[in-house]
Amino acid sequence: MSDAPILAVADYTLDYRTRLGAVRALDAIELTVGRGEVVGLVGESGSGKTSLAWAIMRALPANAIELRGTIRLGAVDLRAQSGTDMTHIRGRRIGMVFQDPAASLNPTLTLGAQFVEALTTHHGLSQAEAWSEGERMFARVGLADPPALMRRYPHEASGGEKQRVIIATAFACRPELILFDEPTTALDVITARQILDLFLELQRETGVASLYISHDLAVVSQIASRVAVIQRGRIVEQGGVSAVFARPAHAYTRQLLAAVPRADRRLVAEMSGHGKQLAAVRDLTVRYGRPSLIADLLGRTKPMVTGNRAISIEIRWGEILGIVGESGSGKSTLARALTGLARFEGSLLFDGKRIGGATDMTGGYRRDVQIVFQHPDSSLNPRQRIRDILGRPFRLYGVPDGRPIAEAIADLLRLVRLPAEFADRFPHQLSGGEKQRVAIARAFASRPRLVICDEVTSSLDVSVQAAVIELLVDLQRKSGAAYIFISHDINLVRQIAHRIAVMYRGELVETIAPEQLSTHGPTHPYTAALMAAVPTIRAATTHAGGTS
Amino acid sequence: MSLAYALRRCGLMVYTLLVVSIIVFGVTQILPADAAVVLLGENATPEQLAALRDRLGLNDPAWQQYARWLGGVLTGDFGISVRTGQPVLPTILDALSRSLLLALLSIGFMLVIAVPLGIAAATRRGQLGDIAFGIVSYVGVSLPEFVTATLIILLLADTFKLLPATGYVPLGEDFVAGLKHLVLPVVTVSLIMVAHVSRMIRSELVDALHSDYVRAARMKGLPETRVVYGHALRNALLPTITIVALDVGYVLGGIIVVEEIFAIPGIGRQIIIAIQSRDLLMIQAGALTLATTYAVMNFLADLAYAVVDKRIQYE
């Protein structure tokens, strides 16, 4: 390993001009990435980690003000480069892999065309040469049938395939440095694992230096040799991964580490005995799609997409039933069926009453069964004040003890640990975690017996997630409501669920108690795959990145 | 593009036209115009009228009349104009060809102006040129064509006497004179479309330039021209296809005013004349022709869209 770093950021300070004056985004950043080294940059949203990536790529927004500091790529001072100079550095000397592979590929160009243009631009290859190089690289990143895939459009490839194409493109020009900006966040657990393995393999093979930006400490602990923790634009701690994660020196690092879900740390009290049945579904099947008029006229039946296939499960009083599975496994479909948002076949029993479909879901049922959605941004009406949002269930179902609505709203806000003054605010004046608390408060306003939490913490930062989970557990203990807790994160579910249902491709493959999962392990191979795919913090072992 | 998709779109078009034909026929049934009175004049005796009604089948139930009319339409027989005594179809087609010439020239001219203008404004977003473009195009969108037409005639034909103000000369007769007569109407029709199409291209391109895939293309180190023309513009032009197709319909419908101002014997004028003389068959044929052109243009736009954006046919 040579001494001169590939990337050296020194005393770099950046402000953004806003209507409220200058806001500090990065403060005296010191960061280096050595030859062949993988450095993790960990922080929560708004910490400035992506701003640093844009600063390195010289693609800052127009309102950015660089106050001081240097960014060097080898001997080159990147801040001194002109726009055209940078086109020769981007892609050729610094590659970049983005968070969402679906959004970062042009929908109107074939995958091959988007790969080839990097090589024709930077290495002067002819179209034919670049195309055959593309076939070679596509095969290298584990894509099946490269010639066919290169002619396909992004929408004809899966998320994992798209991210492999982007990685192939980033590696194609043999850059010295690649910036990875949350490259697995938008992917399924199992696909993300495969992409991580591919990254490690290519990194070892090419020895490219990487700056790996992520909010996920577990991922970073597995792939990086050094890590920098960034909080509100400042790097609060950096060092070897083992050292930082095993003996964090800064309080913020400790807080982040503590917030990472760990299967061995249970957050709920075990159920005492076998509870009484609250709801039960038997052979519940949901199909999506509608038959087309023409197919109808021709007497053809169009195959419908099955969201759930013959699900049978019961929920007991006061139980937290966790449901895990990758996206598309039918977790949310089940939630949609139980709340009457999707039509279903099969039977649903709630508190002894038979519910045949949405028409049977009377006011009483809807009052008893509430749902909290993944994105509070889209589940809270942006034109309504919090008071109106929380007042609606009270107006619909009445206020307990006949108190004034304003008082009940204040109580409700207090229940989810928000100040009562928030009633006057609009959703956009709240942070993501606060908005989700409002959504939770709304669900609890009607004193439900079953609350469905559909990926409620997926769009939140890890420390905010920990606080929301703690709130949910507390509310559950106080109210005695049963939860259906849907998540893709099996570690999180293992922390709080009394029973875990594992879904795969629309089917329920296994229902298992968390303690059994810990002691005996999963019985279904898919559960095992899911558990193996979820990264856990690795603190005391050596790392691939630093040794080769 | 799959054949099934094209057939499905085509089926939808035929269905639309069938509904249109019912509406067109229904409306002319409700109109306070008695074909027999129109044919024989106000002075006809009741007996004469009754006899003619009988002969024309006007006493038959409406659906029988409709079936007879539709049968004729499908075999190319739109009937005889009561005003001129000539078959309706050749008259309509003749008028349509003049209107289509005007419409296509206008759209071509419009695209030549609007696309570069939209691109120029989007790539200079927030700069002086973009702001000026915004104001001018806003005025352009707001002005109705009779105002634009009047202003243009006053300026180019009256003050500077560069071009003839009104009239129509077939291109086959005298090409240069024909073109000269077309310039002012084409400019008038184009202007209003230039305004909204270039605004559309500008806003779509601004969105595309801020998209993740354009950012990704920049981060690949592609030169800016390639980013704009190779990546962003492709996506920005997609919605424009639909808008332009709708504009063809707008031009053919809205052209009535322009044809009236510039005295061009197109389909718009033909329909106005037909309405004034209560020439029912001519009105029906004119309306149906306009609707068909409109539907065909939308059909072609759907196909073009599917060719450019491969995702469409899967939806």
mmCIF file of C-alpha atoms in Angstrom, chain B residues 44-287:
data_model
loop_
_atom_site.group_PDB
_atom_site.id
_atom_site.type_symbol
_atom_site.label_atom_id
_atom_site.label_comp_id
_atom_site.label_asym_id
_atom_site.label_seq_id
_atom_site.Cartn_x
_atom_site.Cartn_y
_atom_site.Cartn_z
ATOM 1 C CA ALA B 44 -93.738 23.978 -50.683
ATOM 2 C CA THR B 45 -97.173 22.582 -50.011
ATOM 3 C CA PRO B 46 -97.671 20.186 -47.096
ATOM 4 C CA GLU B 47 -98.469 17.403 -49.570
ATOM 5 C CA GLN B 48 -95.184 17.924 -51.420
ATOM 6 C CA LEU B 49 -93.294 17.919 -48.139
ATOM 7 C CA ALA B 50 -95.002 14.756 -46.936
ATOM 8 C CA ALA B 51 -94.249 13.008 -50.214
ATOM 9 C CA LEU B 52 -90.566 14.004 -50.088
ATOM 10 C CA ARG B 53 -90.243 12.981 -46.439
ATOM 11 C CA ASP B 54 -91.647 9.644 -47.367
ATOM 12 C CA ARG B 55 -89.240 9.292 -50.278
ATOM 13 C CA LEU B 56 -86.207 10.276 -48.169
ATOM 14 C CA GLY B 57 -87.277 7.951 -45.401
ATOM 15 C CA LEU B 58 -87.491 10.811 -42.894
ATOM 16 C CA ASN B 59 -90.533 9.196 -41.319
ATOM 17 C CA ASP B 60 -88.681 5.991 -40.519
ATOM 18 C CA PRO B 61 -87.528 5.397 -36.929
ATOM 19 C CA ALA B 62 -84.268 7.214 -36.112
ATOM 20 C CA TRP B 63 -82.231 4.031 -35.814
ATOM 21 C CA GLN B 64 -83.218 2.957 -39.327
ATOM 22 C CA GLN B 65 -82.175 6.336 -40.678
ATOM 23 C CA TYR B 66 -78.932 6.074 -38.762
ATOM 24 C CA ALA B 67 -78.238 2.581 -40.079
ATOM 25 C CA ARG B 68 -78.910 3.756 -43.624
ATOM 26 C CA TRP B 69 -76.651 6.774 -43.183
ATOM 27 C CA LEU B 70 -73.856 4.759 -41.540
ATOM 28 C CA GLY B 71 -74.106 2.132 -44.277
ATOM 29 C CA GLY B 72 -73.623 4.894 -46.839
ATOM 30 C CA VAL B 73 -70.721 6.417 -44.906
ATOM 31 C CA LEU B 74 -68.949 3.078 -44.701
ATOM 32 C CA THR B 75 -69.255 2.579 -48.448
ATOM 33 C CA GLY B 76 -68.063 6.119 -49.145
ATOM 34 C CA ASP B 77 -71.485 7.502 -49.976
ATOM 35 C CA PHE B 78 -72.125 10.566 -47.806
ATOM 36 C CA GLY B 79 -75.091 11.643 -49.899
ATOM 37 C CA ILE B 80 -75.762 14.691 -52.082
ATOM 38 C CA SER B 81 -75.395 18.227 -50.786
ATOM 39 C CA VAL B 82 -78.722 20.083 -50.820
ATOM 40 C CA ARG B 83 -76.889 23.329 -51.403
ATOM 41 C CA THR B 84 -74.774 22.458 -54.401
ATOM 42 C CA GLY B 85 -76.377 19.280 -55.657
ATOM 43 C CA GLN B 86 -72.903 17.687 -55.725
ATOM 44 C CA PRO B 87 -71.859 14.546 -53.800
ATOM 45 C CA VAL B 88 -70.731 15.477 -50.308
ATOM 46 C CA LEU B 89 -67.595 13.356 -50.060
ATOM 47 C CA PRO B 90 -65.426 14.931 -52.813
ATOM 48 C CA THR B 91 -66.269 18.411 -51.537
ATOM 49 C CA ILE B 92 -65.271 17.465 -47.990
ATOM 50 C CA LEU B 93 -62.080 15.713 -49.070
ATOM 51 C CA ASP B 94 -61.100 18.687 -51.192
ATOM 52 C CA ALA B 95 -61.594 21.039 -48.266
ATOM 53 C CA LEU B 96 -59.859 18.653 -45.896
ATOM 54 C CA SER B 97 -56.778 18.460 -48.092
ATOM 55 C CA ARG B 98 -56.392 22.254 -47.930
ATOM 56 C CA SER B 99 -56.888 22.282 -44.173
ATOM 57 C CA LEU B 100 -54.455 19.400 -43.672
ATOM 58 C CA LEU B 101 -51.851 21.207 -45.755
ATOM 59 C CA LEU B 102 -52.259 24.258 -43.558
ATOM 60 C CA ALA B 103 -52.247 22.171 -40.389
ATOM 61 C CA LEU B 104 -49.190 20.070 -41.233
ATOM 62 C CA LEU B 105 -47.195 23.074 -42.441
ATOM 63 C CA SER B 106 -48.125 24.890 -39.247
ATOM 64 C CA ILE B 107 -47.125 21.983 -37.049
ATOM 65 C CA GLY B 108 -43.875 21.481 -38.911
ATOM 66 C CA PHE B 109 -43.075 25.174 -38.677
ATOM 67 C CA MET B 110 -44.101 25.170 -35.023
ATOM 68 C CA LEU B 111 -41.784 22.257 -34.174
ATOM 69 C CA VAL B 112 -38.849 23.871 -35.960
ATOM 70 C CA ILE B 113 -39.292 26.911 -33.729
ATOM 71 C CA ALA B 114 -40.602 25.405 -30.505
ATOM 72 C CA VAL B 115 -38.142 22.553 -29.899
ATOM 73 C CA PRO B 116 -34.936 24.627 -30.051
ATOM 74 C CA LEU B 117 -36.649 27.415 -28.120
ATOM 75 C CA GLY B 118 -37.707 25.041 -25.319
ATOM 76 C CA ILE B 119 -34.237 23.506 -25.147
ATOM 77 C CA ALA B 120 -32.560 26.896 -25.094
ATOM 78 C CA ALA B 121 -34.800 28.086 -22.269
ATOM 79 C CA ALA B 122 -34.398 24.907 -20.192
ATOM 80 C CA THR B 123 -30.617 24.845 -20.421
ATOM 81 C CA ARG B 124 -30.491 28.508 -19.375
ATOM 82 C CA ARG B 125 -32.957 28.075 -16.572
ATOM 83 C CA GLY B 126 -33.253 31.124 -14.351
ATOM 84 C CA GLN B 127 -31.094 33.260 -16.622
ATOM 85 C CA LEU B 128 -32.285 36.381 -18.414
ATOM 86 C CA GLY B 129 -33.074 34.568 -21.673
ATOM 87 C CA ASP B 130 -35.234 32.032 -19.869
ATOM 88 C CA ILE B 131 -37.176 34.703 -18.028
ATOM 89 C CA ALA B 132 -37.773 36.678 -21.233
ATOM 90 C CA PHE B 133 -38.878 33.448 -22.896
ATOM 91 C CA GLY B 134 -41.289 32.817 -20.047
ATOM 92 C CA ILE B 135 -42.954 36.201 -20.373
ATOM 93 C CA VAL B 136 -43.195 36.164 -24.176
ATOM 94 C CA SER B 137 -44.521 32.623 -24.319
ATOM 95 C CA TYR B 138 -47.026 33.408 -21.605
ATOM 96 C CA VAL B 139 -48.376 36.241 -23.704
ATOM 97 C CA GLY B 140 -48.350 33.882 -26.672
ATOM 98 C CA VAL B 141 -50.430 31.299 -24.837
ATOM 99 C CA SER B 142 -52.918 33.926 -23.707
ATOM 100 C CA LEU B 143 -53.597 35.555 -27.087
ATOM 101 C CA PRO B 144 -56.460 34.016 -29.082
ATOM 102 C CA GLU B 145 -55.701 33.370 -32.746
ATOM 103 C CA PHE B 146 -58.044 36.039 -34.101
ATOM 104 C CA VAL B 147 -56.030 38.641 -32.221
ATOM 105 C CA THR B 148 -52.715 37.243 -33.438
ATOM 106 C CA ALA B 149 -54.081 36.969 -36.962
ATOM 107 C CA THR B 150 -55.305 40.545 -36.968
ATOM 108 C CA LEU B 151 -52.013 41.848 -35.610
ATOM 109 C CA ILE B 152 -50.030 39.874 -38.166
ATOM 110 C CA ILE B 153 -52.190 41.004 -41.056
ATOM 111 C CA LEU B 154 -51.901 44.621 -39.911
ATOM 112 C CA LEU B 155 -48.138 44.395 -39.602
ATOM 113 C CA LEU B 156 -46.990 42.188 -42.482
ATOM 114 C CA ALA B 157 -49.713 42.639 -45.056
ATOM 115 C CA ASP B 158 -51.015 46.131 -44.417
ATOM 116 C CA THR B 159 -48.084 48.182 -43.130
ATOM 117 C CA PHE B 160 -45.209 46.507 -44.954
ATOM 118 C CA LYS B 161 -47.205 44.948 -47.810
ATOM 119 C CA LEU B 162 -44.910 41.921 -47.825
ATOM 120 C CA LEU B 163 -47.549 39.236 -48.266
ATOM 121 C CA PRO B 164 -51.140 38.904 -49.419
ATOM 122 C CA ALA B 165 -53.557 39.273 -46.526
ATOM 123 C CA THR B 166 -56.209 36.783 -47.544
ATOM 124 C CA GLY B 167 -57.136 34.252 -50.183
ATOM 125 C CA TYR B 168 -55.978 30.866 -51.328
ATOM 126 C CA VAL B 169 -54.088 29.745 -54.424
ATOM 127 C CA PRO B 170 -53.607 26.007 -54.928
ATOM 128 C CA LEU B 171 -49.930 25.056 -54.894
ATOM 129 C CA GLY B 172 -50.425 23.054 -58.069
ATOM 130 C CA GLU B 173 -51.605 26.127 -59.940
ATOM 131 C CA ASP B 174 -48.999 28.656 -58.915
ATOM 132 C CA PHE B 175 -46.518 27.355 -56.382
ATOM 133 C CA VAL B 176 -44.950 30.664 -55.379
ATOM 134 C CA ALA B 177 -48.233 32.507 -55.069
ATOM 135 C CA GLY B 178 -49.696 29.543 -53.208
ATOM 136 C CA LEU B 179 -46.868 29.616 -50.680
ATOM 137 C CA LYS B 180 -47.153 33.367 -50.261
ATOM 138 C CA HIS B 181 -50.808 32.992 -49.414
ATOM 139 C CA LEU B 182 -50.029 30.254 -46.901
ATOM 140 C CA VAL B 183 -47.352 32.130 -44.942
ATOM 141 C CA LEU B 184 -49.598 34.320 -42.813
ATOM 142 C CA PRO B 185 -52.112 31.616 -41.859
ATOM 143 C CA VAL B 186 -49.277 29.193 -41.057
ATOM 144 C CA VAL B 187 -47.532 31.761 -38.871
ATOM 145 C CA THR B 188 -50.789 32.553 -37.079
ATOM 146 C CA VAL B 189 -51.661 28.942 -36.393
ATOM 147 C CA SER B 190 -48.079 28.090 -35.375
ATOM 148 C CA LEU B 191 -47.575 30.960 -32.977
ATOM 149 C CA ILE B 192 -50.028 29.870 -30.356
ATOM 150 C CA MET B 193 -48.716 26.315 -30.538
ATOM 151 C CA VAL B 194 -45.105 27.473 -30.394
ATOM 152 C CA ALA B 195 -45.939 29.143 -27.131
ATOM 153 C CA HIS B 196 -47.423 26.147 -25.347
ATOM 154 C CA VAL B 197 -45.301 23.407 -26.961
ATOM 155 C CA SER B 198 -42.047 25.209 -26.183
ATOM 156 C CA ARG B 199 -43.234 25.820 -22.628
ATOM 157 C CA MET B 200 -44.032 22.140 -22.355
ATOM 158 C CA ILE B 201 -40.623 21.117 -23.706
ATOM 159 C CA ARG B 202 -38.948 23.565 -21.379
ATOM 160 C CA SER B 203 -40.650 22.273 -18.248
ATOM 161 C CA GLU B 204 -40.251 18.613 -19.209
ATOM 162 C CA LEU B 205 -36.593 19.169 -19.998
ATOM 163 C CA VAL B 206 -36.022 21.051 -16.753
ATOM 164 C CA ASP B 207 -37.505 18.057 -14.893
ATOM 165 C CA ALA B 208 -35.442 15.595 -16.900
ATOM 166 C CA LEU B 209 -32.252 17.581 -16.305
ATOM 167 C CA HIS B 210 -32.873 17.269 -12.569
ATOM 168 C CA SER B 211 -33.593 13.556 -12.678
ATOM 169 C CA ASP B 212 -31.358 10.933 -11.157
ATOM 170 C CA TYR B 213 -30.506 9.312 -14.470
ATOM 171 C CA VAL B 214 -29.278 12.602 -15.913
ATOM 172 C CA ARG B 215 -27.179 13.144 -12.820
ATOM 173 C CA ALA B 216 -25.868 9.597 -13.268
ATOM 174 C CA ALA B 217 -25.035 10.350 -16.914
ATOM 175 C CA ARG B 218 -23.121 13.464 -15.837
ATOM 176 C CA MET B 219 -21.242 11.443 -13.226
ATOM 177 C CA LYS B 220 -20.166 9.068 -15.988
ATOM 178 C CA GLY B 221 -18.258 12.034 -17.378
ATOM 179 C CA LEU B 222 -20.340 12.506 -20.504
ATOM 180 C CA PRO B 223 -20.028 15.924 -22.135
ATOM 181 C CA GLU B 224 -22.948 18.243 -21.378
ATOM 182 C CA THR B 225 -24.272 18.234 -24.955
ATOM 183 C CA ARG B 226 -24.512 14.473 -24.867
ATOM 184 C CA VAL B 227 -26.220 14.624 -21.464
ATOM 185 C CA VAL B 228 -28.823 17.069 -22.788
ATOM 186 C CA TYR B 229 -29.435 15.595 -26.243
ATOM 187 C CA GLY B 230 -28.675 11.930 -25.631
ATOM 188 C CA HIS B 231 -30.292 11.515 -22.225
ATOM 189 C CA ALA B 232 -32.598 14.302 -21.088
ATOM 190 C CA LEU B 233 -34.224 15.330 -24.367
ATOM 191 C CA ARG B 234 -35.359 11.806 -25.233
ATOM 192 C CA ASN B 235 -37.499 11.723 -22.127
ATOM 193 C CA ALA B 236 -38.584 15.344 -22.346
ATOM 194 C CA LEU B 237 -39.960 14.867 -25.854
ATOM 195 C CA LEU B 238 -42.213 11.963 -24.873
ATOM 196 C CA PRO B 239 -45.092 14.014 -23.449
ATOM 197 C CA THR B 240 -44.633 16.430 -26.347
ATOM 198 C CA ILE B 241 -45.718 13.734 -28.793
ATOM 199 C CA THR B 242 -49.109 13.547 -27.119
ATOM 200 C CA ILE B 243 -49.420 17.318 -27.002
ATOM 201 C CA VAL B 244 -48.572 17.649 -30.691
ATOM 202 C CA ALA B 245 -51.130 14.989 -31.594
ATOM 203 C CA LEU B 246 -53.772 16.839 -29.596
ATOM 204 C CA ASP B 247 -52.663 19.999 -31.381
ATOM 205 C CA VAL B 248 -53.452 18.465 -34.769
ATOM 206 C CA GLY B 249 -56.996 18.097 -33.556
ATOM 207 C CA TYR B 250 -56.945 21.577 -32.106
ATOM 208 C CA VAL B 251 -55.577 22.990 -35.336
ATOM 209 C CA LEU B 252 -58.258 21.294 -37.416
ATOM 210 C CA GLY B 253 -61.005 22.447 -35.083
ATOM 211 C CA GLY B 254 -59.588 25.835 -34.200
ATOM 212 C CA ILE B 255 -58.595 26.445 -37.772
ATOM 213 C CA ILE B 256 -62.197 27.430 -38.493
ATOM 214 C CA VAL B 257 -61.490 30.906 -37.197
ATOM 215 C CA VAL B 258 -58.212 31.224 -39.068
ATOM 216 C CA GLU B 259 -59.716 29.974 -42.318
ATOM 217 C CA GLU B 260 -62.508 32.465 -41.927
ATOM 218 C CA ILE B 261 -60.078 35.356 -41.353
ATOM 219 C CA PHE B 262 -57.756 34.440 -44.218
ATOM 220 C CA ALA B 263 -60.555 33.247 -46.515
ATOM 221 C CA ILE B 264 -59.131 29.788 -47.052
ATOM 222 C CA PRO B 265 -61.657 27.297 -48.422
ATOM 223 C CA GLY B 266 -60.796 24.568 -45.942
ATOM 224 C CA ILE B 267 -62.947 22.224 -43.935
ATOM 225 C CA GLY B 268 -63.666 24.836 -41.312
ATOM 226 C CA ARG B 269 -65.192 27.206 -43.825
ATOM 227 C CA GLN B 270 -67.015 24.322 -45.474
ATOM 228 C CA ILE B 271 -68.681 23.446 -42.185
ATOM 229 C CA ILE B 272 -69.641 27.061 -41.502
ATOM 230 C CA ILE B 273 -71.218 27.331 -44.920
ATOM 231 C CA ALA B 274 -73.002 24.021 -44.387
ATOM 232 C CA ILE B 275 -74.405 25.191 -41.073
ATOM 233 C CA GLN B 276 -75.565 28.474 -42.539
ATOM 234 C CA SER B 277 -77.405 26.710 -45.380
ATOM 235 C CA ARG B 278 -78.656 23.877 -43.131
ATOM 236 C CA ASP B 279 -76.916 21.391 -45.358
ATOM 237 C CA LEU B 280 -77.386 18.487 -42.942
ATOM 238 C CA LEU B 281 -75.446 15.831 -44.827
ATOM 239 C CA MET B 282 -72.523 18.202 -45.288
ATOM 240 C CA ILE B 283 -72.517 19.048 -41.564
ATOM 241 C CA GLN B 284 -72.536 15.363 -40.658
ATOM 242 C CA ALA B 285 -69.760 14.548 -43.097
ATOM 243 C CA GLY B 286 -67.663 17.510 -41.967
ATOM 244 C CA ALA B 287 -68.004 16.702 -38.284
#
